Coordinates of C-alpha atoms in Angstrom, one line a residue:
Chain A
X1010 CA 122.8 83.8 84.7
X1011 CA 123.1 81.3 87.4
X1012 CA 121.2 81.9 90.6
X1013 CA 123.7 81.1 93.4
X1014 CA 126.6 83.1 92.0
X1015 CA 124.2 86.0 91.2
X1016 CA 122.8 85.9 94.8
X1017 CA 126.3 85.9 96.2
X1018 CA 127.3 88.8 93.9
X1019 CA 124.1 90.7 94.9
X1020 CA 125.1 90.2 98.6
X1021 CA 128.7 91.2 98.0
X1022 CA 127.6 94.4 96.2
X1023 CA 125.2 95.3 99.0
X1024 CA 127.9 94.5 101.6
X1025 CA 130.5 96.6 99.8
X1026 CA 128.1 99.6 99.8
X1027 CA 127.4 99.2 103.5
X1028 CA 131.1 98.8 104.2
X1029 CA 132.0 102.1 102.5
X1030 CA 129.4 103.9 104.6
X1031 CA 130.3 102.1 107.8
X1032 CA 134.1 102.7 107.4
X1033 CA 133.9 106.4 107.8
X1034 CA 131.1 106.2 110.5
X1035 CA 133.3 103.8 112.6
X1036 CA 136.4 105.9 112.2
X1037 CA 134.5 109.0 113.5
X1038 CA 132.8 107.1 116.2
X1039 CA 136.1 105.6 117.4
X1040 CA 137.6 109.1 117.9
X1041 CA 134.5 111.0 119.2
X1042 CA 132.4 108.3 120.8
X1043 CA 129.1 109.7 119.5
X1044 CA 126.7 108.6 116.8
X1045 CA 127.4 111.1 114.0
X1046 CA 124.0 111.3 112.3
X1047 CA 125.3 113.7 109.6
X1048 CA 127.4 110.9 108.2
X1049 CA 124.6 109.9 105.9
X1050 CA 124.0 113.4 104.6
X1051 CA 127.7 113.9 104.0
X1052 CA 127.5 111.0 101.5
X1053 CA 124.7 112.8 99.8
X1054 CA 126.7 116.0 99.7
X1055 CA 129.5 114.2 97.9
X1056 CA 127.0 112.7 95.4
X1057 CA 125.4 116.0 94.7
X1058 CA 128.7 117.9 94.3
X1059 CA 129.6 115.3 91.7
X1060 CA 126.2 115.7 90.0
X1061 CA 126.8 119.5 89.8
X1062 CA 130.4 119.4 88.6
X1063 CA 130.4 116.2 86.7
X1064 CA 127.0 116.1 85.1
X1065 CA 125.7 119.7 85.1
X1066 CA 129.0 121.5 84.3
X1067 CA 130.4 118.5 82.4
X1068 CA 133.8 118.5 84.0
X1069 CA 136.2 115.6 83.7
X1070 CA 135.0 112.4 85.5
X1071 CA 138.0 112.0 87.8
X1072 CA 138.2 115.7 88.5
X1073 CA 134.5 115.7 89.4
X1074 CA 135.0 112.6 91.7
X1075 CA 137.9 114.5 93.4
X1076 CA 135.7 117.6 93.9
X1077 CA 132.8 115.5 95.2
X1078 CA 135.1 113.7 97.7
X1079 CA 136.8 117.0 98.7
X1080 CA 133.4 118.8 99.2
X1081 CA 132.2 116.0 101.5
X1082 CA 135.5 116.2 103.4
X1083 CA 135.2 120.0 103.8
X1084 CA 131.6 119.6 104.9
X1085 CA 132.6 117.1 107.5
X1086 CA 135.4 119.3 108.7
X1087 CA 133.1 122.3 108.8
X1088 CA 130.5 120.5 110.9
X1089 CA 133.2 119.5 113.4
X1090 CA 134.6 123.0 113.6
X1091 CA 131.2 124.8 113.7
X1092 CA 129.1 122.4 115.8
X1093 CA 130.8 119.5 117.4
X1094 CA 134.1 121.2 118.6
X1095 CA 132.3 124.0 120.4
X1096 CA 130.0 121.4 122.0
X1097 CA 132.9 119.3 123.0
X1098 CA 134.7 122.3 124.5
X1099 CA 131.6 122.9 126.7
X1100 CA 131.7 119.2 127.8
X1101 CA 128.4 118.5 126.1
X1102 CA 127.1 115.0 126.6
X1103 CA 127.1 112.4 123.7
X1104 CA 123.3 112.8 123.6
X1105 CA 123.7 116.5 123.0
X1106 CA 126.1 115.8 120.2
X1107 CA 123.8 113.2 118.7
X1108 CA 120.8 115.6 118.8
X1109 CA 123.0 118.4 117.3
X1110 CA 124.0 116.1 114.5
X1111 CA 120.4 115.1 113.9
X1112 CA 119.5 118.8 113.5
X1113 CA 122.4 119.4 111.1
X1114 CA 121.4 116.3 109.2
X1115 CA 117.8 117.6 108.7
X1116 CA 119.0 121.1 107.8
X1117 CA 121.6 119.9 105.3
X1118 CA 119.1 117.5 103.7
X1119 CA 116.6 120.3 103.2
X1120 CA 119.2 122.6 101.7
X1121 CA 120.2 119.9 99.2
X1122 CA 116.5 119.4 98.3
X1123 CA 116.1 123.2 97.8
X1124 CA 119.3 123.5 95.6
X1125 CA 118.9 120.4 93.5
X1126 CA 115.1 119.5 93.9
X1127 CA 114.0 116.2 95.5
X1128 CA 113.7 114.5 92.1
X1129 CA 115.5 111.2 91.8
X1130 CA 118.6 111.6 89.6
X1131 CA 121.3 109.4 88.2
X1132 CA 125.0 110.2 87.9
X1133 CA 125.9 108.2 84.8
X1134 CA 126.3 110.1 81.6
X1135 CA 125.7 107.3 79.1
X1136 CA 124.3 104.0 80.3
X1137 CA 125.3 102.2 77.2
X1138 CA 129.0 102.6 78.0
X1139 CA 128.6 100.7 81.3
X1140 CA 130.7 97.5 81.2
X1141 CA 129.3 94.3 82.6
X1142 CA 131.5 91.3 83.7
X1143 CA 130.4 87.7 84.2
X1144 CA 131.7 85.8 87.2
X1145 CA 130.8 82.1 87.4
X1146 CA 127.5 82.8 85.7
X1147 CA 126.6 85.8 87.8
X1148 CA 127.0 89.4 86.5
X1149 CA 128.5 92.5 88.0
X1150 CA 128.8 95.9 86.6
X1151 CA 131.9 98.1 86.3
X1152 CA 130.6 100.5 89.0
X1153 CA 129.8 97.6 91.4
X1154 CA 133.3 96.2 90.9
X1155 CA 134.7 99.7 91.6
X1156 CA 132.6 99.8 94.8
X1157 CA 133.9 96.4 95.9
X1158 CA 137.5 97.2 95.1
X1159 CA 137.2 100.6 96.8
X1160 CA 135.8 99.0 99.9
X1161 CA 138.7 96.6 100.2
X1162 CA 141.4 99.1 99.4
X1163 CA 140.1 101.8 101.7
X1164 CA 139.7 99.3 104.5
X1165 CA 143.2 98.0 104.0
X1166 CA 144.6 101.5 103.8
X1167 CA 142.8 102.5 107.0
X1168 CA 143.9 99.4 108.9
X1169 CA 147.5 99.9 107.8
X1170 CA 147.6 103.6 108.5
X1171 CA 146.0 103.1 111.9
X1172 CA 148.6 100.5 112.8
X1173 CA 151.8 101.8 111.3
X1174 CA 151.7 105.6 111.0
X1175 CA 152.2 108.2 113.7
X1176 CA 148.8 109.7 112.8
X1177 CA 147.2 106.3 113.1
X1178 CA 148.7 105.8 116.5
X1179 CA 147.5 109.2 117.7
X1180 CA 144.0 108.3 116.4
X1181 CA 144.1 105.0 118.4
X1182 CA 145.3 106.9 121.4
X1183 CA 142.4 109.4 121.2
X1184 CA 140.0 106.4 120.6
X1185 CA 141.3 104.6 123.7
X1186 CA 141.3 107.5 126.1
X1187 CA 141.0 111.1 125.0
X1188 CA 142.1 112.6 128.3
X1189 CA 145.2 110.4 128.5
X1190 CA 146.0 111.3 124.9
X1191 CA 145.9 115.0 125.9
X1192 CA 148.2 114.4 128.9
X1193 CA 150.9 112.9 126.6
X1194 CA 150.7 115.9 124.4
X1195 CA 148.4 114.9 121.5
X1196 CA 146.3 117.8 120.1
X1197 CA 143.1 115.7 120.3
X1198 CA 140.9 118.4 118.6
X1199 CA 143.3 118.4 115.6
X1200 CA 143.2 114.6 115.4
X1201 CA 139.4 114.5 115.6
X1202 CA 139.2 117.2 112.9
X1203 CA 141.4 115.1 110.6
X1204 CA 139.3 112.0 111.4
X1205 CA 136.2 113.9 110.3
X1206 CA 138.0 114.9 107.1
X1207 CA 139.0 111.3 106.3
X1208 CA 135.7 109.7 107.4
X1209 CA 133.6 112.3 105.5
X1210 CA 135.8 111.9 102.3
X1211 CA 135.1 108.1 102.4
X1212 CA 131.4 108.9 102.9
X1213 CA 131.5 111.3 99.9
X1214 CA 133.1 108.6 97.7
X1215 CA 130.4 106.1 98.9
X1216 CA 127.7 108.6 97.9
X1217 CA 129.2 109.1 94.4
X1218 CA 129.6 105.3 93.8
X1219 CA 126.0 104.6 95.0
X1220 CA 124.8 107.4 92.7
X1221 CA 126.5 105.6 89.8
X1222 CA 125.1 102.3 90.8
X1223 CA 121.4 103.1 91.6
X1224 CA 121.0 107.0 91.6
X1225 CA 120.6 109.7 94.1
X1226 CA 117.9 111.7 96.0
X1227 CA 118.3 114.1 98.9
X1228 CA 116.6 111.8 101.4
X1229 CA 118.9 108.8 100.7
X1230 CA 121.1 109.7 103.6
X1231 CA 118.9 108.3 106.3
X1232 CA 118.7 104.8 104.9
X1233 CA 122.4 104.8 104.2
X1234 CA 123.1 105.9 107.8
X1235 CA 120.7 103.3 109.3
X1236 CA 122.4 100.5 107.4
X1237 CA 125.8 102.0 108.4
X1238 CA 124.7 102.0 112.1
X1239 CA 123.4 98.4 111.9
X1240 CA 126.6 97.3 110.3
X1241 CA 128.7 99.1 112.9
X1242 CA 126.7 97.5 115.8
X1243 CA 127.1 94.1 114.2
X1244 CA 130.8 94.5 113.7
X1245 CA 131.4 96.3 117.0
X1246 CA 130.9 100.1 117.1
X1247 CA 134.1 101.9 116.2
X1248 CA 135.9 98.8 114.9
X1249 CA 137.1 99.1 111.4
X1250 CA 137.6 95.4 110.7
X1251 CA 134.3 94.5 112.5
X1252 CA 132.4 97.1 110.4
X1253 CA 133.8 95.5 107.2
X1254 CA 132.8 92.0 108.2
X1255 CA 129.4 93.2 109.5
X1256 CA 128.7 94.9 106.2
X1257 CA 129.1 91.7 104.3
X1258 CA 127.2 89.7 106.9
X1259 CA 124.2 92.1 106.6
X1260 CA 124.4 92.0 102.7
X1261 CA 124.3 88.2 102.7
X1262 CA 121.5 88.0 105.4
X1263 CA 119.3 90.5 103.5
X1264 CA 119.7 89.1 100.0
X1265 CA 119.6 85.4 101.0
X1266 CA 116.8 86.1 103.4
X1267 CA 114.5 87.5 100.8
X1268 CA 115.2 84.7 98.4
X1269 CA 112.2 82.6 99.6
X1270 CA 110.1 85.4 101.2
X1271 CA 108.8 88.7 100.1
X1272 CA 111.4 91.4 99.3
X1273 CA 109.6 93.7 101.8
X1274 CA 111.1 91.8 104.6
X1275 CA 114.6 93.1 103.8
X1276 CA 114.6 95.9 106.4
X1277 CA 113.0 93.6 108.9
X1278 CA 115.8 91.1 108.4
X1279 CA 118.4 93.9 108.9
X1280 CA 116.8 95.1 112.2
X1281 CA 116.2 91.5 113.4
X1282 CA 120.0 90.9 112.9
X1283 CA 120.7 94.1 114.9
X1284 CA 118.4 93.0 117.8
X1285 CA 120.0 89.5 117.8
X1286 CA 123.5 91.1 118.1
X1287 CA 122.3 93.6 120.7
X1288 CA 120.9 90.8 122.8
X1289 CA 123.5 88.1 122.4
X1290 CA 126.7 89.9 121.3
X1291 CA 126.3 93.6 122.1
X1292 CA 129.9 94.4 121.5
X1293 CA 129.8 93.0 117.9
X1294 CA 131.6 90.3 116.0
X1295 CA 135.1 91.6 116.7
X1296 CA 134.9 92.8 120.3
X1297 CA 135.1 90.3 123.1
Chain B
X381 CA 98.5 141.6 137.2
X382 CA 94.8 140.9 137.5
X383 CA 94.2 143.3 134.5
X384 CA 96.7 141.4 132.4
X385 CA 95.1 138.0 133.1
X386 CA 91.6 139.4 132.3
X387 CA 93.0 140.9 129.1
X388 CA 94.6 137.6 128.1
X389 CA 91.3 135.7 128.8
X390 CA 89.3 138.2 126.7
X391 CA 91.8 137.9 123.8
X392 CA 91.6 134.1 124.0
X393 CA 87.8 134.2 124.0
X394 CA 87.7 136.5 121.0
X395 CA 90.2 134.3 119.0
X396 CA 88.3 131.1 119.9
X397 CA 84.9 132.7 119.1
X398 CA 86.1 134.1 115.7
X399 CA 87.6 130.8 114.7
X400 CA 84.6 128.8 115.9
X401 CA 82.0 130.9 114.1
X402 CA 84.3 131.3 111.1
X403 CA 84.7 127.6 110.7
X404 CA 81.0 126.8 111.0
X405 CA 79.9 129.2 108.3
X406 CA 79.3 126.6 105.6
X407 CA 78.1 129.1 103.1
X408 CA 80.5 131.8 101.9
X409 CA 79.3 135.3 101.9
X410 CA 78.7 137.2 98.7
X411 CA 82.1 138.9 98.8
X412 CA 84.1 135.9 100.1
X413 CA 85.7 133.7 97.4
X414 CA 85.2 130.0 97.3
X415 CA 88.5 128.4 98.1
X416 CA 89.6 125.2 96.6
X417 CA 92.7 123.5 98.0
X418 CA 95.0 121.6 95.6
X419 CA 97.5 119.3 97.3
X420 CA 100.0 117.9 94.8
X421 CA 103.6 116.7 94.7
X422 CA 105.1 120.1 93.6
X423 CA 108.6 118.9 94.6
X424 CA 110.1 115.5 95.0
X425 CA 110.1 112.4 92.8
X426 CA 106.7 113.2 91.2
X427 CA 107.2 116.9 90.8
X428 CA 107.0 116.6 87.0
X429 CA 103.4 115.3 87.3
X430 CA 102.5 117.6 90.1
X431 CA 103.6 120.8 88.4
X432 CA 101.7 119.9 85.2
X433 CA 98.6 119.2 87.3
X434 CA 99.0 122.6 89.0
X435 CA 99.3 124.3 85.6
X436 CA 96.1 122.5 84.5
X437 CA 94.2 123.6 87.5
X438 CA 95.1 127.2 86.8
X439 CA 94.3 126.8 83.1
X440 CA 90.9 125.4 84.0
X441 CA 90.0 128.3 86.3
X442 CA 91.1 130.8 83.8
X443 CA 89.3 129.2 80.9
X444 CA 86.0 128.7 82.8
X445 CA 84.6 132.1 81.7
X446 CA 82.4 134.5 83.7
X447 CA 81.2 133.2 87.1
X448 CA 78.8 134.5 89.7
X449 CA 81.2 133.6 92.5
X450 CA 84.9 134.2 92.8
X451 CA 87.2 131.2 93.1
X452 CA 90.6 130.9 94.6
X453 CA 92.9 128.0 94.2
X454 CA 95.3 127.4 97.0
X455 CA 98.2 125.0 96.2
X456 CA 100.1 122.9 98.7
X457 CA 103.1 120.6 98.2
X458 CA 103.0 117.1 99.7
X459 CA 105.7 115.2 97.8
X460 CA 103.3 112.2 97.8
X461 CA 104.0 111.9 101.5
X462 CA 100.7 111.2 103.3
X463 CA 101.9 112.9 106.5
X464 CA 102.6 116.1 104.6
X465 CA 99.2 115.8 102.8
X466 CA 97.4 115.6 106.2
X467 CA 99.4 118.7 107.5
X468 CA 98.5 120.6 104.3
X469 CA 94.9 119.6 104.6
X470 CA 94.7 120.8 108.2
X471 CA 96.2 124.1 107.2
X472 CA 93.8 124.5 104.3
X473 CA 90.8 123.7 106.4
X474 CA 91.7 125.5 109.6
X475 CA 93.3 128.6 108.1
X476 CA 92.0 128.9 104.6
X477 CA 88.5 127.6 105.1
X478 CA 88.5 125.7 101.9
X479 CA 85.2 124.2 100.6
X480 CA 86.9 121.5 98.4
X481 CA 90.2 119.8 98.1
X482 CA 92.0 117.9 95.3
X483 CA 94.7 115.3 96.1
X484 CA 97.0 113.3 93.9
X485 CA 97.9 109.5 94.1
X486 CA 96.4 106.8 96.3
X487 CA 98.4 107.3 99.5
X488 CA 97.5 110.9 100.0
X489 CA 93.9 110.3 98.8
X490 CA 93.5 107.5 101.4
X491 CA 94.9 109.8 104.1
X492 CA 92.6 112.7 103.3
X493 CA 89.3 110.9 102.5
X494 CA 88.1 110.2 106.1
X495 CA 89.2 113.7 107.2
X496 CA 87.4 115.4 104.4
X497 CA 84.3 113.4 105.1
X498 CA 84.4 114.4 108.8
X499 CA 85.0 118.1 107.9
X500 CA 82.4 118.1 105.2
X501 CA 85.0 119.3 102.6
X502 CA 84.4 118.0 99.1
X503 CA 87.4 115.8 98.2
X504 CA 88.4 114.7 94.7
X505 CA 91.2 112.2 94.4
X506 CA 93.2 112.1 91.2
X507 CA 95.7 109.5 90.1
X508 CA 94.4 107.0 92.7
X509 CA 93.9 103.5 91.5
X510 CA 92.5 102.5 94.9
X511 CA 88.8 102.4 94.5
X512 CA 88.1 102.2 98.2
X513 CA 89.0 105.9 98.7
X514 CA 85.4 107.3 98.0
X515 CA 83.7 104.1 99.2
X516 CA 80.8 104.8 101.6
X517 CA 81.7 108.5 101.7
X518 CA 79.3 111.3 100.8
X519 CA 81.9 114.1 100.3
X520 CA 84.7 112.0 98.6
X521 CA 85.0 111.4 94.9
X522 CA 87.6 110.1 92.5
X523 CA 88.4 110.9 88.9
X524 CA 90.7 108.2 87.6
X525 CA 90.9 105.0 85.7
X526 CA 89.4 101.9 87.5
X527 CA 92.0 99.3 88.0
X528 CA 89.6 96.7 86.5
X529 CA 89.6 98.5 83.2
X530 CA 93.4 98.9 83.3
X531 CA 93.7 95.1 84.1
X532 CA 91.4 94.1 81.3
X533 CA 93.3 96.1 78.6
X534 CA 96.7 94.9 80.0
X535 CA 95.7 91.2 80.0
X536 CA 94.3 91.5 76.5
X537 CA 97.5 93.1 75.2
X538 CA 99.7 90.6 77.0
X539 CA 97.8 87.7 75.4
X540 CA 98.0 89.3 71.9
X541 CA 101.8 89.5 72.5
X542 CA 101.9 85.8 73.6
X543 CA 103.1 86.5 77.1
X544 CA 102.4 83.6 79.5
X545 CA 104.6 84.1 82.5
X546 CA 104.9 87.7 83.6
X547 CA 106.9 88.4 86.8
X548 CA 105.4 91.1 89.0
X549 CA 107.6 93.7 90.7
X550 CA 105.2 95.4 93.0
X551 CA 105.7 98.1 95.7
X552 CA 103.5 97.7 98.7
X553 CA 101.4 100.9 98.4
X554 CA 97.6 101.1 98.1
X555 CA 97.4 102.1 94.4
X556 CA 99.9 99.5 93.1
X557 CA 98.3 96.8 95.3
X558 CA 94.8 97.7 93.9
X559 CA 96.2 97.3 90.4
X560 CA 97.8 94.0 91.3
X561 CA 94.6 92.7 92.7
X562 CA 92.6 93.7 89.6
X563 CA 95.2 92.0 87.4
X564 CA 95.1 88.8 89.4
X565 CA 91.3 88.9 89.3
X566 CA 91.3 89.3 85.6
X567 CA 93.8 86.4 85.0
X568 CA 95.6 84.8 88.0
X569 CA 97.4 82.2 85.8
X570 CA 99.6 84.6 83.7
X571 CA 101.6 86.1 86.6
X572 CA 104.4 84.9 88.8
X573 CA 106.0 86.4 92.0
X574 CA 102.5 87.8 92.7
X575 CA 102.8 87.8 96.4
X576 CA 106.3 89.3 96.5
X577 CA 106.2 93.0 97.4
X578 CA 108.9 95.5 98.0
X579 CA 109.1 98.5 100.3
X580 CA 108.2 102.0 98.9
X581 CA 111.7 103.2 100.1
X582 CA 113.6 100.4 98.5
X583 CA 116.2 101.2 95.8
X584 CA 118.0 97.8 95.6
X585 CA 115.9 95.5 93.4
X586 CA 118.7 93.1 92.4
X587 CA 117.4 90.0 94.3
X588 CA 113.8 90.3 93.3
X589 CA 115.0 90.8 89.7
X590 CA 117.2 87.7 90.1
X591 CA 114.1 85.8 91.3
X592 CA 112.2 86.8 88.2
X593 CA 115.1 85.7 86.0
X594 CA 115.3 82.4 87.9
X595 CA 111.6 81.8 87.2
X596 CA 112.3 82.3 83.5
X597 CA 109.7 85.0 83.2
X598 CA 108.9 86.1 79.6
X599 CA 108.2 89.6 80.7
X600 CA 108.5 91.8 83.8
X601 CA 105.7 94.0 85.1
X602 CA 106.6 97.0 87.1
X603 CA 104.1 98.4 89.6
X604 CA 106.3 100.9 91.3
X605 CA 106.4 104.5 92.5
X606 CA 108.0 107.7 91.2
X607 CA 111.6 107.7 92.3
X608 CA 112.0 103.9 91.8
X609 CA 111.6 103.5 88.0
X610 CA 115.0 104.6 86.7
X611 CA 117.0 102.5 89.3
X612 CA 114.8 99.5 88.8
X613 CA 115.1 99.6 85.0
X614 CA 118.9 100.1 85.2
X615 CA 119.3 97.2 87.6
X616 CA 117.2 95.0 85.2
X617 CA 119.5 95.9 82.4
X618 CA 122.6 95.5 84.6
X619 CA 121.6 91.9 85.2
X620 CA 121.4 91.3 81.5
X621 CA 117.6 90.8 81.3
X622 CA 116.3 91.4 77.9
X623 CA 112.6 90.3 78.2
X624 CA 109.9 93.1 77.8
X625 CA 109.4 95.5 80.7
X626 CA 105.7 96.4 80.9
X627 CA 103.6 98.2 83.4
X628 CA 100.1 99.5 84.2
X629 CA 100.5 103.1 85.2
X630 CA 104.2 103.3 86.4
X631 CA 106.1 104.2 83.2
X632 CA 105.7 107.9 82.6
X633 CA 107.0 109.0 86.1
X634 CA 110.6 109.8 85.3
X635 CA 112.3 111.5 82.4
X636 CA 115.6 109.7 83.1
X637 CA 114.1 106.3 82.5
X638 CA 112.7 107.0 79.1
X639 CA 115.8 106.2 77.1
X640 CA 116.2 102.9 79.0
X641 CA 112.6 102.0 78.1
X642 CA 112.7 102.6 74.4
X643 CA 110.4 100.3 72.5
X644 CA 108.6 99.0 75.7
X645 CA 104.7 98.9 75.9
X646 CA 102.5 99.6 78.8
X647 CA 98.9 100.4 79.8
X648 CA 98.0 103.9 81.0
X649 CA 94.8 106.0 81.4
X650 CA 93.7 107.5 78.2
X651 CA 95.0 111.0 77.4
X652 CA 93.0 114.3 77.3
X653 CA 91.5 115.8 74.2
X654 CA 93.7 117.4 71.5
X655 CA 92.1 120.8 72.2
X656 CA 93.2 120.6 75.8
X657 CA 96.7 119.6 74.8
X658 CA 97.0 122.5 72.4
X659 CA 95.6 125.0 74.9
X660 CA 98.1 123.7 77.6
X661 CA 101.0 123.8 75.1
X662 CA 100.1 127.3 74.0
X663 CA 100.1 128.6 77.6
X664 CA 103.0 126.7 79.1
X665 CA 105.2 125.8 76.1
X666 CA 105.3 122.0 76.9
X667 CA 103.0 119.0 77.0
X668 CA 100.7 118.1 79.9
X669 CA 101.5 115.0 81.9
X670 CA 99.5 112.1 83.2
X671 CA 96.6 113.3 85.4
X672 CA 96.7 116.9 84.0
X673 CA 93.4 116.4 82.1
X674 CA 91.7 114.9 85.2
X675 CA 92.6 117.9 87.4
X676 CA 91.3 120.2 84.6
X677 CA 88.0 118.4 84.6
X678 CA 87.7 118.4 88.4
X679 CA 88.2 122.1 88.6
X680 CA 85.5 122.5 85.9
X681 CA 83.2 120.2 87.8
X682 CA 83.7 122.0 91.1
X683 CA 83.2 125.5 89.6
X684 CA 80.2 124.6 87.6
X685 CA 78.6 122.9 90.7
X686 CA 79.3 125.8 93.0
X687 CA 77.8 128.1 90.4
X688 CA 74.6 126.2 90.8
X689 CA 74.6 126.2 94.6
X690 CA 76.9 127.7 97.3
X691 CA 76.0 125.2 100.0
X692 CA 78.5 122.3 100.2
X693 CA 75.8 119.8 100.9
X694 CA 73.9 120.8 97.7
X695 CA 77.1 120.9 95.7
X696 CA 77.9 117.3 96.8
X697 CA 74.5 116.2 95.6
X698 CA 75.1 118.0 92.2
X699 CA 78.5 116.3 91.8
X700 CA 77.0 112.9 92.8
X701 CA 74.5 113.2 89.9
X702 CA 77.0 114.2 87.2
X703 CA 76.0 112.7 83.9
X704 CA 77.3 113.5 80.3
X705 CA 79.6 116.2 81.7
X706 CA 81.7 117.5 78.8
X707 CA 85.3 117.0 80.1
X708 CA 88.7 117.0 78.4
X709 CA 89.0 113.4 79.4
X710 CA 85.8 112.5 77.6
X711 CA 82.1 112.6 78.5
X712 CA 82.1 112.1 82.3
X713 CA 79.6 110.2 84.4
X714 CA 79.7 109.8 88.2
X715 CA 79.0 106.2 89.2
X716 CA 77.3 105.0 92.4
X717 CA 80.7 104.6 94.1
X718 CA 81.7 108.2 93.6
X719 CA 84.1 107.5 90.8
X720 CA 84.4 109.1 87.4
X721 CA 86.3 106.5 85.5
X722 CA 88.3 106.9 82.3
X723 CA 89.5 104.6 79.6
X724 CA 92.7 102.5 79.5
X725 CA 95.0 102.6 76.5
X726 CA 98.1 100.7 75.4
X727 CA 101.1 103.0 74.9
X728 CA 104.6 102.5 73.7
X729 CA 107.8 104.5 74.0
X730 CA 108.9 105.4 70.5
X731 CA 111.9 107.7 69.9
X732 CA 111.6 108.8 73.5
X733 CA 107.9 109.7 73.2
X734 CA 104.8 108.1 74.8
X735 CA 102.8 107.0 71.8
X736 CA 99.3 105.4 71.9
X737 CA 99.2 102.0 70.2
X738 CA 96.0 102.0 68.1

């Protein structure tokens, strides 16, 4: 194992995980303009749905992944319908939406802990079947490769669909100006609901893949969300490309940063980067 | 309106008066039971250990035999989160009027020790390697292995096995840091990455493991918390590291990690007597966990001390002078620092079981 390739791979893996979390977060923020705190716990819901169907009931792996992703998507849709849509209809401020999402986050996290215990759990069934690949002296596991490829493919699919499909154009219209979008006949609530479904499905997939890579626990949602928010701010909140770049920038900064100093500085490095961007480039890498 | 205000004031005065006088009665009445609070991780990453400790406390109370006083154990769950431990302690003191409290692990023990001292509640800390918890405190005690003893056995075993460069993976938490300091005091030359710590919330250990590999460590030493073991070991294996994975006290935390650690050796506190293990197995159908025997002993110490005197001050003096107390963890003596220490043993995971290496 060579050190530089391994450090680069460690950074890329961390970046890919952050990118998956930030993609859905940015998509939802773009359409709704509020910090959806439940995004972290939606990833946890996807992971625990997989745990139940894939590991406890022993269903087929791909079917379980599909159920996990679908559960996360339904949870996201349900939160929009039950909490955010009624608040939006009452013209609630973004602060009210943020606090409501924080409340929903706490409640959902507690429910998961009650249903599945707070015990740390893994999603893999048999560790010995895990394939490991060597790239220029560094090693990467099959799961980490899937995380990386998923991040790239989902980003590409999102970018293309936002640019070339009618739905994508409507999402962009809602993101630019919700009132104007309504005037030209777009059902903005329907578009936002669909955005919640897509963003939450991506979060669910992220939760499952993270579960395969490191493991899951009910409280993991907050740290995922925090990293997702940092990445979004670095990349430009609501910007899909920016979020993707920001994720890898954060991954590299954290992993190279702790190469010569104690590992405990990792979070401090992440927040220092956030402060630097807020001070000197508050609209992120991609926004001018 | 005036009558309502007067009524409210009277009710407030009664409530304040009752709680003030209730709180200051240090001696329980003949009919009142002596309440012992037990704050353990009954859910969360260390629930396996916490549940077994709870079972042991119940077993100890039931097995004690006939007593002059009645005793009540009140259990609270803290998930090894010191904030929750403090909340549970306040509830136990303010509402349940406990005379003694037991906590698990160094973090919660550290959080409760000054509060127990202030409230004159007898505090026993279990599973806490941090020896500063009872230091200079009259009401605070510890029943756990001294980190110095653990370090001595670990270094001896490492030298027998020819290890010369052991990379430390240490979480920044009182207990793990105390163990690290004891190991470095015992032999500072054998360890590398000794000043590198990681956050208790961290789950991505890839870069610190890469550092250990880069330093060509001939073994890794894990001083980590429940909830971190499985992911750390998996990431070590993912990175293709095949050197021994050792530890002092962090290995028996998670069932999921056992298969990944087959054949590895580590140092742990000595286990309880066979009689206790059999008794536990008979009642609960499974084996006790690390710390179970210590909780059993502490309940026995508390009940036998309260049987001799009901006053908390007197009980503290009795506990401070414990000598040759027959416990399931051996013959127990209280030292001048308020610690009942145990023995350290070398263990190995063989066929998924934690086996002592004789």
